Amino acid sequence: MIQFTEVSLQRGTQFLLEEADLTIFEGQKVGLIGANGAGKSSLFAMIKGELQADTGEVILPGQRRIAFMAQEVEETQRSALDYCLDGDDNLRKIQANILKAETTGDNHAHASWLAEFETAQGYTAESRAETLLQGLGFKMSDMHKPVSDFSGGWRIRLNLAKALMCPSDVLLLDEPTNHLDLDAVMWLENWLRQYPGTLLLISHDRDFIDSICSHIVHLYQKKLTLYKGNYSDYERQRAEHLAQQQANYEKQQTKRAHLQQYVDRFRYKADKAKQAQSRLKMLEKMELIGPAHIDSQFEFSIPVAEKTSQQLINLIQANLGYTSEQQVQTQQLGNTNFAIRDGQRIGLLGPNGAGKSTLIKSIVGEIPLLSGDRVTGENLAIGYFSQHQLSALDLEASPVLHIQRLSPKVLESDIRRYLGGFGFIGDDALRAVKGFSGGEKARLALSLIAWTKPNLLILDEPTNHLDLEMRQALTEALQAFPGAILLVSHDRHLLNSTVDEFYLVADHQIQAFDGDLAAYHAWLQARQAQSLREEKGEQEVKVDKVDRKEERRKAAELREKLRPLRKQIEQHEKAVQIAQSKLDVISEKMADSSLYEASQKDTLQALLSDEAQWKKSLEESEEAWFEAQEELEAAEAELQ
């Protein structure tokens, strides 16, 4: 049991919690929701023991193992597989003790620790780690790549795998789906449903919470309110409570009328496709839950262009992919015929890396076609959202200034009124972007797109960093948008609520998908099962009884023969880390604009010389590491 009794937590002059009470029982799966900055991560920190309450008491069960997902990954040359295995710190301690017993020749201790290793399921650990990594989107060829080779989003996936690898009684996950695609989200959802311990989950993905959680804790007005059921149950309960408040009555009715208009819009399309039937049911459900969000600070619409074309864009016999600096072409989608008409609302599905982003970038003209034609309508006006738009924001400019640059003649009061719907209220509209969170940047990017009045919205994972209230506001805005929509998202609620049809990007092709997201999940599982059968050559896997004693002897022999090579690899890893850290320091110094003044010429020359030397050292160390790694792999293969 985890219990908060009259807990108060203050940050600066602001209270995040004030005499809050909460009891979570063993085995419950709890979704923690609340506005950004309300204190959800601070609550996690108190459970982990990293933060103390100012008053009150936080009671945690004794001898309970707590696992959590770190939000950052430090630079390391450890392989992805080893990094994941590090999550089981008890297993790593046992392995260290086995090695120590071998080194000292303590046979009694060696035998004892080998028994502990077996009890800790050490013989299946590597297989379990590979299963976790594959479920989160990593390929077998990624297993032995160093963590430093992966981008930031993939490193966060490694942190998630590491947390899942840790044997635990309590699991804390903070936004685990933020950097996942739809396939990985579905896999993680299934894994967490089977997790036997107590789960506390912070997420802004309502369908994800719905599928997993048995209880919801709402952090609101410095209190912790527990609701029994999943997120949809919470919305209904909260809606019933708010509906009793007379002051909200008129606004509630306005929202209900808006939702009813949207239901009516699609009612007569129900026999057109399977998706329309399921969407109609969802919209009827939304009519019930809509009032739960009537106190949201976000409320905006996306105006459409005054002129449009019936055929907005058309790719004809197009080959899509990339051309490298060496003019080498890599094709991802071949012989593509794909058109978007006015008013069409399309969701893109497909495995990670199949080419969804390539298709989108080809449509918006961000990358050229390898061959074929891209034909656009005369009045095409694209509003394009991707994570690239966030990095393109001017960090020194305010939200108001961003829009003034688009429309210099518009009054500032009108701009501020418009930005208020996106949550930029009062002085927030005048703050520099450099102080914004990821969610605030995403909201600003969406506001800039809406301001341009597009007739085709192309959205690539628009809900990353957005909280539940903003996601609800975006869903309603897209429902009311009369133009065309092309959407890639791992947020199934957004997909179900805003698109009419799905297209599948897989096996270097794009084609209409006749089914809903449940059908896509079934397709994905069948595809993964087929891939597994092919890897195993259609043969049944036979599990033989293992001679543990012989296996331990061979393992010890293998470690002894490979120890010198592993030591070399560790030395090369340290050399790489030292060189990289030196280059990072030099890079930071060279970012100083005053360094390029005439008086600093000698300092600049010295830095450039040091940079060249450390780059050479880095290349040599990396080359030596690769050679030693190849020797190790060859030796391992020879001994097997």
XYZ file of C-alpha atoms in Angstrom:
640
model
C 0.000 0.000 0.000
C 1.190 3.542 -0.828
C -0.403 6.188 1.375
C -0.316 9.997 1.358
C -1.689 11.529 4.561
C -2.284 15.306 4.679
C 0.723 15.849 2.429
C 1.736 19.386 1.482
C 4.510 20.158 -1.007
C 5.680 23.682 -1.748
C 7.885 24.908 -4.581
C 8.956 28.521 -4.103
C 5.831 30.448 -3.142
C 3.484 27.948 -4.798
C 1.912 24.866 -3.249
C 1.729 21.845 -5.540
C -0.060 19.772 -2.886
C -1.901 21.042 0.157
C -3.054 18.550 2.820
C -3.636 15.935 0.128
C -4.701 12.369 0.932
C -4.391 9.274 -1.252
C -4.280 5.500 -0.775
C -3.099 3.121 -3.513
C -3.453 -0.599 -2.820
C -1.122 -3.347 -3.957
C -1.686 -4.509 -7.533
C -3.704 -1.475 -8.639
C -2.907 0.143 -11.972
C -3.291 3.880 -11.482
C -3.241 6.655 -14.081
C -2.035 10.007 -12.703
C -3.453 12.975 -14.596
C -3.333 16.738 -14.194
C -2.226 19.872 -16.009
C 1.421 20.342 -16.946
C 3.234 21.766 -13.939
C 0.599 20.570 -11.451
C 3.121 18.347 -9.673
C 2.777 14.846 -11.141
C 6.531 14.293 -11.491
C 7.052 15.664 -7.967
C 4.620 13.040 -6.647
C 6.728 10.362 -8.367
C 9.865 11.839 -6.777
C 8.280 11.547 -3.317
C 7.452 7.876 -3.926
C 11.044 7.245 -5.034
C 12.328 8.989 -1.915
C 14.052 11.756 -3.874
C 11.760 14.459 -2.477
C 10.373 15.003 1.020
C 6.944 16.401 1.804
C 6.918 19.740 3.634
C 4.168 18.477 5.933
C 2.242 15.250 6.210
C 3.433 11.716 5.665
C 4.147 9.438 2.701
C 4.036 5.774 3.721
C 5.578 3.177 1.413
C 5.505 -0.615 1.832
C 8.685 -2.085 3.260
C 10.990 -4.275 1.158
C 9.264 -3.236 -2.056
C 11.304 -2.957 -5.245
C 10.545 0.258 -7.147
C 11.372 0.549 -10.856
C 11.085 3.781 -12.794
C 11.787 5.142 -16.236
C 14.583 7.716 -16.377
C 13.995 10.702 -18.683
C 17.619 11.114 -19.799
C 20.336 8.769 -21.048
C 23.951 9.603 -20.399
C 26.476 9.076 -23.191
C 27.783 5.512 -23.063
C 29.403 2.951 -25.320
C 27.542 0.065 -23.678
C 25.497 -1.945 -26.142
C 21.718 -1.579 -26.243
C 21.348 -5.138 -24.956
C 23.767 -4.618 -22.040
C 22.106 -1.288 -21.190
C 18.732 -3.031 -20.994
C 20.176 -5.860 -18.876
C 21.591 -3.243 -16.495
C 17.993 -2.657 -15.417
C 18.202 -5.862 -13.379
C 20.770 -4.541 -10.916
C 20.436 -7.597 -8.665
C 21.418 -9.835 -11.574
C 24.397 -7.596 -12.329
C 25.523 -7.838 -8.679
C 25.292 -11.630 -8.826
C 27.342 -11.687 -12.034
C 29.986 -9.487 -10.403
C 30.173 -11.827 -7.407
C 30.497 -14.868 -9.681
C 33.412 -13.194 -11.441
C 34.999 -12.272 -8.089
C 34.695 -15.868 -6.828
C 36.294 -17.153 -10.036
C 39.148 -14.671 -9.733
C 39.883 -15.566 -6.098
C 39.352 -19.297 -6.642
C 36.620 -19.477 -3.972
C 34.761 -22.555 -5.241
C 32.210 -22.548 -2.416
C 31.209 -18.923 -3.077
C 31.266 -19.606 -6.815
C 28.763 -22.456 -6.488
C 26.575 -20.416 -4.156
C 26.428 -17.434 -6.505
C 25.696 -19.676 -9.491
C 22.662 -20.956 -7.610
C 21.610 -17.349 -6.995
C 22.108 -16.664 -10.710
C 19.711 -19.461 -11.603
C 17.139 -18.284 -9.040
C 17.320 -14.777 -10.552
C 16.508 -16.297 -13.985
C 19.938 -15.301 -15.220
C 20.036 -17.964 -17.931
C 16.995 -16.423 -19.686
C 17.870 -12.761 -18.987
C 19.419 -12.053 -22.377
C 16.464 -13.589 -24.199
C 13.999 -11.570 -22.103
C 15.930 -8.363 -22.772
C 15.907 -9.026 -26.521
C 12.130 -9.569 -26.383
C 11.652 -6.217 -24.611
C 13.833 -4.362 -27.091
C 12.153 -5.960 -30.106
C 8.724 -5.094 -28.705
C 9.805 -1.449 -28.453
C 10.918 -1.384 -32.088
C 14.586 -2.379 -32.001
C 15.896 -4.867 -34.568
C 18.200 -7.783 -33.794
C 20.935 -5.892 -35.626
C 20.537 -3.071 -33.061
C 21.204 -5.236 -30.018
C 24.981 -4.801 -29.963
C 25.110 -1.201 -31.169
C 26.397 1.267 -28.565
C 23.787 3.470 -26.916
C 25.575 6.555 -28.269
C 24.657 5.494 -31.816
C 20.942 6.032 -31.165
C 19.016 9.300 -31.405
C 17.365 10.919 -28.377
C 13.969 9.303 -28.954
C 15.463 5.826 -29.280
C 17.546 6.363 -26.150
C 14.343 7.092 -24.229
C 13.030 3.753 -25.528
C 16.147 2.137 -24.074
C 15.340 3.749 -20.717
C 11.855 2.275 -20.926
C 13.250 -1.186 -21.724
C 15.662 -0.859 -18.787
C 12.773 -0.033 -16.428
C 10.718 -2.990 -17.675
C 13.727 -5.286 -17.280
C 13.982 -4.437 -13.580
C 12.120 -6.945 -11.375
C 9.754 -4.734 -9.369
C 6.749 -4.563 -7.080
C 6.019 -0.920 -7.972
C 6.554 0.488 -11.480
C 6.552 4.261 -12.145
C 6.259 5.345 -15.774
C 6.301 9.016 -16.790
C 5.082 9.579 -20.373
C 6.303 6.200 -21.698
C 4.560 6.587 -25.087
C 5.980 10.006 -26.008
C 8.681 8.625 -28.315
C 6.924 5.441 -29.427
C 5.137 4.707 -32.678
C 1.709 3.067 -32.758
C 3.119 -0.469 -33.041
C 5.299 -0.069 -29.935
C 2.444 1.569 -28.005
C 0.232 -1.450 -28.678
C 2.996 -3.842 -27.572
C 3.679 -1.858 -24.380
C -0.021 -1.714 -23.588
C -0.248 -5.508 -23.685
C 2.905 -5.874 -21.539
C 1.608 -3.513 -18.847
C -1.776 -5.215 -18.694
C 0.072 -8.379 -17.660
C 2.374 -6.639 -15.163
C 1.600 -8.201 -11.744
C 2.741 -5.333 -9.505
C 1.453 -1.857 -8.664
C 1.638 0.514 -11.631
C 1.593 4.323 -11.480
C 1.382 5.851 -14.922
C 1.646 9.451 -16.117
C 0.376 9.680 -19.679
C -1.527 12.031 -21.979
C -2.674 9.173 -24.241
C -6.262 8.558 -23.175
C -6.748 5.265 -25.054
C -3.511 3.960 -23.539
C -4.720 4.849 -20.029
C -8.173 3.437 -20.794
C -6.772 0.063 -21.746
C -4.484 -0.350 -18.732
C -5.645 1.555 -15.665
C -8.139 0.428 -13.024
C -8.061 3.764 -11.179
C -7.412 7.429 -12.001
C -5.845 9.996 -9.669
C -6.594 13.589 -10.668
C -4.132 16.168 -9.344
C -6.290 19.284 -9.347
C -6.368 22.393 -7.166
C -3.561 20.954 -4.963
C -5.597 17.863 -4.077
C -5.424 14.197 -5.108
C -8.826 12.795 -6.071
C -9.130 9.056 -6.724
C -11.658 7.799 -9.292
C -12.480 4.122 -9.715
C -12.285 2.903 -13.331
C -10.334 3.959 -16.403
C -10.030 7.370 -18.025
C -13.427 7.233 -19.738
C -15.023 6.363 -16.388
C -13.226 9.325 -14.828
C -14.536 11.658 -17.526
C -18.113 10.494 -17.015
C -17.868 10.883 -13.232
C -16.282 14.294 -13.519
C -18.834 15.346 -16.145
C -21.679 14.403 -13.827
C -20.105 16.479 -11.072
C -19.524 19.516 -13.266
C -22.961 19.262 -14.828
C -24.403 19.967 -11.390
C -22.723 23.349 -11.309
C -25.147 25.936 -12.629
C -22.393 28.378 -13.589
C -21.123 25.913 -16.230
C -24.514 24.991 -17.640
C -24.612 27.240 -20.714
C -21.056 26.453 -21.779
C -21.755 22.760 -21.349
C -24.786 22.956 -23.641
C -22.786 24.813 -26.265
C -20.163 22.047 -26.315
C -22.807 19.349 -26.494
C -24.429 21.126 -29.446
C -21.038 21.334 -31.176
C -20.460 17.613 -30.705
C -23.987 16.825 -31.915
C -23.347 18.771 -35.115
C -20.309 16.634 -35.739
C -22.303 13.445 -35.114
C -24.948 14.639 -37.585
C -22.279 15.397 -40.152
C -21.250 11.728 -40.346
C -24.530 10.000 -39.448
C -25.446 9.351 -43.080
C -21.990 8.040 -43.949
C -22.317 5.149 -41.520
C -22.825 2.587 -44.286
C -19.841 3.828 -46.245
C -17.067 2.027 -44.341
C -16.394 0.062 -41.182
C -14.521 3.003 -39.682
C -17.578 5.264 -39.977
C -19.639 2.854 -37.892
C -17.070 2.750 -35.086
C -16.569 6.526 -35.263
C -20.288 7.160 -34.892
C -20.289 5.095 -31.700
C -17.265 7.002 -30.430
C -18.889 10.352 -31.137
C -21.992 9.294 -29.240
C -19.662 8.414 -26.369
C -17.910 11.785 -26.695
C -21.240 13.559 -26.276
C -21.382 12.068 -22.779
C -17.793 12.854 -21.789
C -17.432 16.281 -23.408
C -18.590 18.240 -20.345
C -15.629 16.876 -18.353
C -13.458 19.363 -20.241
C -15.654 22.464 -20.017
C -13.199 24.160 -17.667
C -10.246 23.670 -20.013
C -8.156 26.752 -20.807
C -7.760 25.569 -24.415
C -10.436 26.315 -26.990
C -9.586 27.144 -30.596
C -10.567 26.459 -34.175
C -8.573 26.020 -37.373
C -9.909 28.289 -40.127
C -9.767 26.987 -43.686
C -8.510 28.775 -46.815
C -11.122 30.829 -48.654
C -10.297 29.101 -51.941
C -9.571 25.430 -52.489
C -9.156 22.851 -55.235
C -11.081 19.609 -55.628
C -7.819 17.712 -56.154
C -5.280 19.082 -53.689
C -2.249 16.910 -54.400
C -1.454 13.848 -56.481
C 1.630 11.628 -56.616
C 1.766 9.753 -59.926
C 4.026 6.720 -60.558
C 6.351 8.156 -57.922
C 9.368 6.520 -56.341
C 9.989 8.002 -52.895
C 13.162 7.972 -50.839
C 16.388 9.838 -50.193
C 19.477 10.848 -52.128
C 22.714 10.949 -50.125
C 25.478 13.529 -50.498
C 27.286 10.947 -52.633
C 24.200 10.892 -54.918
C 23.253 7.374 -53.834
C 19.478 6.853 -53.944
C 17.644 4.848 -51.268
C 14.084 4.014 -52.281
C 11.460 3.387 -49.584
C 8.206 3.480 -51.567
C 7.995 2.448 -55.207
C 5.494 3.103 -57.999
C 3.350 5.212 -55.678
C -0.015 6.575 -56.772
C -1.571 8.594 -53.968
C -4.009 11.508 -54.105
C -5.667 13.730 -51.508
C -8.980 15.389 -52.339
C -10.662 18.343 -50.649
C -12.368 17.257 -47.427
C -10.669 13.848 -47.305
C -9.495 12.755 -43.836
C -6.781 10.073 -43.919
C -4.858 8.295 -41.179
C -1.540 6.650 -42.096
C -0.699 3.280 -40.546
C 2.371 1.101 -40.894
C 5.359 -0.370 -39.056
C 8.175 1.849 -37.870
C 10.561 2.683 -40.712
C 8.132 1.605 -43.444
C 8.097 5.067 -45.019
C 5.270 7.127 -43.472
C 7.517 10.131 -42.808
C 9.077 9.757 -46.265
C 5.614 9.925 -47.824
C 4.701 13.033 -45.835
C 7.973 14.826 -46.623
C 7.515 14.012 -50.322
C 3.955 15.380 -50.285
C 4.960 18.692 -48.666
C 8.004 18.975 -50.955
C 10.554 18.759 -48.157
C 12.396 16.047 -50.111
C 12.256 15.637 -53.922
C 10.782 12.585 -55.633
C 13.337 10.083 -56.913
C 11.135 9.805 -60.009
C 7.523 10.354 -61.037
C 5.284 13.398 -60.761
C 3.903 15.535 -57.934
C 0.857 17.474 -59.143
C -0.701 20.125 -56.867
C -4.028 21.913 -57.026
C -4.083 25.569 -58.013
C -5.244 26.679 -54.565
C -3.334 24.200 -52.411
C -2.475 25.625 -48.967
C -0.638 23.134 -46.711
C -0.430 23.412 -42.946
C 2.396 21.037 -41.949
C 3.235 20.003 -38.394
C 6.233 17.882 -37.457
C 8.791 17.903 -34.667
C 11.003 19.889 -37.085
C 8.585 22.833 -36.733
C 9.401 23.038 -33.009
C 13.140 23.385 -33.633
C 12.462 26.008 -36.326
C 10.822 28.416 -33.855
C 12.735 31.629 -33.102
C 13.910 31.128 -29.512
C 14.295 34.859 -28.910
C 10.825 35.797 -30.192
C 7.489 35.698 -28.366
C 4.286 34.007 -29.628
C 2.889 37.447 -30.472
C 5.979 38.344 -32.517
C 5.837 35.040 -34.415
C 2.334 35.882 -35.654
C 3.136 39.571 -36.254
C 5.823 38.424 -38.682
C 3.150 36.499 -40.592
C 0.577 39.320 -40.457
C 2.213 42.692 -39.659
C -1.035 44.682 -39.992
C -3.107 42.703 -37.482
C -3.715 44.384 -34.112
C -1.777 42.963 -31.168
C -5.004 42.728 -29.149
C -6.510 40.432 -31.816
C -3.370 38.290 -31.870
C -3.366 37.937 -28.082
C -7.045 37.006 -28.088
C -6.307 34.323 -30.687
C -3.291 32.966 -28.766
C -5.399 32.744 -25.611
C -7.232 29.788 -27.132
C -3.895 27.943 -27.277
C -3.180 28.648 -23.614
C -0.927 31.704 -24.073
C -2.735 33.988 -21.653
C -1.512 37.347 -20.333
C 2.263 37.705 -20.207
C 2.754 34.164 -21.584
C 2.034 35.577 -25.048
C 5.005 37.950 -24.664
C 7.551 35.464 -23.232
C 10.547 34.396 -25.328
C 10.237 30.871 -26.769
C 13.603 29.843 -25.283
C 11.913 29.486 -21.892
C 9.088 27.290 -23.204
C 8.517 23.631 -22.412
C 8.075 21.067 -25.187
C 4.298 21.269 -24.798
C 4.275 25.067 -25.069
C 6.401 24.931 -28.222
C 4.047 22.361 -29.756
C 1.053 24.578 -28.949
C 2.754 27.581 -30.548
C 3.624 25.605 -33.692
C -0.026 24.489 -33.983
C -1.231 28.076 -33.527
C 1.054 29.276 -36.358
C -0.276 26.554 -38.669
C -3.889 27.427 -37.861
C -3.181 31.134 -38.449
C -2.160 30.469 -42.073
C -5.648 29.088 -42.950
C -4.656 25.865 -44.760
C -6.980 23.643 -46.784
C -4.765 20.573 -46.216
C -3.486 19.750 -42.738
C -0.553 17.314 -42.634
C 0.218 16.318 -39.050
C 3.103 14.038 -38.070
C 2.732 13.060 -34.386
C 1.126 16.361 -33.335
C 0.277 15.225 -29.773
C 3.840 14.648 -28.536
C 4.316 16.837 -25.413
C 0.633 17.901 -25.337
C -1.364 17.271 -22.168
C -4.822 15.684 -22.113
C -6.728 18.969 -22.169
C -4.814 20.297 -25.176
C -5.228 16.960 -26.965
C -8.984 17.192 -26.390
C -9.033 20.751 -27.755
C -6.998 19.674 -30.805
C -9.360 16.747 -31.395
C -12.382 19.059 -31.357
C -10.650 21.580 -33.649
C -9.793 18.854 -36.181
C -13.341 17.503 -36.035
C -14.667 20.928 -37.016
C -11.986 21.605 -39.660
C -13.701 21.447 -43.090
C -10.525 20.904 -45.135
C -8.470 17.760 -45.806
C -6.374 16.001 -43.149
C -3.441 13.575 -43.410
C -2.482 12.297 -39.957
C 0.262 10.106 -38.480
C -0.161 9.543 -34.746
C 0.249 6.972 -32.003
C -2.745 8.570 -30.253
C -5.580 6.204 -31.171
C -8.268 8.484 -29.732
C -7.158 11.257 -32.075
C -7.094 8.882 -35.050
C -10.489 7.373 -34.285
C -12.092 10.770 -33.719
C -10.766 12.716 -36.707
C -10.133 10.490 -39.749
C -12.559 8.636 -42.030
C -10.223 6.221 -43.757
C -6.855 4.571 -43.260
C -3.983 3.887 -45.629
C -1.317 1.302 -44.865
C 2.363 1.958 -45.592
C 4.222 -1.361 -45.617
C 6.481 -3.492 -47.813
C 7.537 -0.459 -49.927
C 3.928 0.277 -50.921
C 0.951 2.355 -49.837
C -2.602 1.074 -50.175
C -6.060 1.631 -48.704
C -6.612 -0.315 -45.476
C -10.110 -1.765 -45.162
C -10.499 -1.825 -41.399
C -10.186 0.097 -38.141
C -7.377 0.244 -35.570
C -8.419 -3.063 -34.027
C -8.075 -4.676 -37.458
C -4.657 -3.031 -37.860
C -3.554 -4.482 -34.512
C -4.632 -7.938 -35.684
C -2.776 -7.418 -38.987
C 0.338 -6.355 -37.105
C 0.275 -9.385 -34.801
C -0.171 -11.732 -37.775
C 2.735 -10.053 -39.553
C 4.998 -10.379 -36.506
C 4.040 -14.045 -36.080
C 4.818 -14.721 -39.750
C 8.177 -12.974 -39.414
C 8.999 -15.122 -36.389
C 8.077 -18.319 -38.271
C 10.293 -17.314 -41.173
C 13.231 -16.636 -38.832
C 12.821 -20.099 -37.349
C 12.447 -21.746 -40.748
C 8.933 -22.981 -39.935
C 10.453 -25.377 -37.396
C 9.153 -25.938 -33.921
C 11.409 -24.743 -31.169
C 12.502 -27.655 -29.028
C 13.472 -26.848 -25.486
C 15.920 -29.454 -24.234
C 16.871 -29.967 -20.664
C 20.067 -28.115 -19.980
C 22.954 -29.717 -18.186
C 23.507 -26.842 -15.750
C 26.857 -28.065 -14.499
C 28.319 -28.417 -17.995
C 26.803 -25.073 -18.987
C 28.450 -23.349 -16.018
C 31.804 -24.942 -16.839
C 31.623 -23.775 -20.457
C 30.541 -20.297 -19.395
C 33.509 -20.006 -17.034
C 35.881 -21.228 -19.737
C 34.486 -18.745 -22.215
C 34.845 -15.801 -19.812
C 38.458 -16.728 -19.067
C 39.429 -16.821 -22.736
C 37.599 -13.639 -23.600
C 38.671 -11.538 -20.599
C 41.758 -9.964 -22.298
C 39.687 -8.923 -25.315
C 36.958 -7.435 -23.136
C 39.600 -5.465 -21.214
C 40.940 -4.043 -24.483
C 37.433 -3.022 -25.509
C 36.872 -1.250 -22.187
C 40.160 0.661 -22.623
C 39.145 1.747 -26.121
C 35.694 2.773 -24.820
C 37.327 4.997 -22.202
C 39.570 6.556 -24.859
C 36.516 7.290 -27.040
C 34.681 8.874 -24.099
C 37.686 11.070 -23.220
C 38.094 12.256 -26.830
C 34.385 12.950 -27.173
C 34.260 14.916 -23.909
C 37.257 17.022 -25.032
C 35.533 17.741 -28.355
C 32.319 18.715 -26.534
C 34.263 21.241 -24.432
C 35.941 22.670 -27.537
C 32.608 22.880 -29.339
C 31.098 24.767 -26.408
C 33.984 27.247 -26.385
C 33.743 27.792 -30.144
C 30.062 28.672 -29.810
C 31.152 31.966 -28.177
C 30.747 34.660 -30.857
C 33.469 36.845 -29.303
C 36.007 34.157 -30.191
C 35.876 35.220 -33.855
C 37.007 38.768 -33.211
C 40.465 39.750 -34.482
C 41.915 39.980 -30.969
C 41.059 36.321 -30.359
C 42.759 34.985 -33.482
C 45.473 33.045 -31.592
C 42.943 31.484 -29.195
C 40.775 30.389 -32.111
C 43.751 28.859 -33.932
C 44.731 26.926 -30.792
C 41.201 25.585 -30.393
C 41.070 24.523 -34.050
C 44.390 22.716 -33.626
C 43.155 20.928 -30.478
C 39.940 20.009 -32.244
C 41.829 18.391 -35.128
C 44.003 16.386 -32.727
C 41.088 15.102 -30.658
C 39.083 14.243 -33.787
C 42.027 12.158 -34.960
C 42.269 10.525 -31.533
C 38.527 9.781 -31.593
C 38.740 8.159 -35.033
C 41.738 6.022 -33.998
C 40.068 4.904 -30.771
C 36.819 4.076 -32.547
C 38.695 2.100 -35.183
C 40.578 0.184 -32.495
C 37.301 -0.486 -30.664
C 35.698 -1.898 -33.814
C 38.688 -4.147 -34.482
C 38.693 -5.456 -30.903
C 34.935 -5.984 -31.054
C 35.290 -8.014 -34.260
C 38.020 -10.116 -32.621
C 35.732 -10.721 -29.639
C 32.809 -11.776 -31.826
C 35.063 -14.089 -33.854
C 36.442 -15.647 -30.665
C 32.939 -16.141 -29.250
C 31.811 -17.829 -32.465
C 34.866 -20.105 -32.447
C 34.263 -21.198 -28.857
C 30.594 -21.978 -29.348
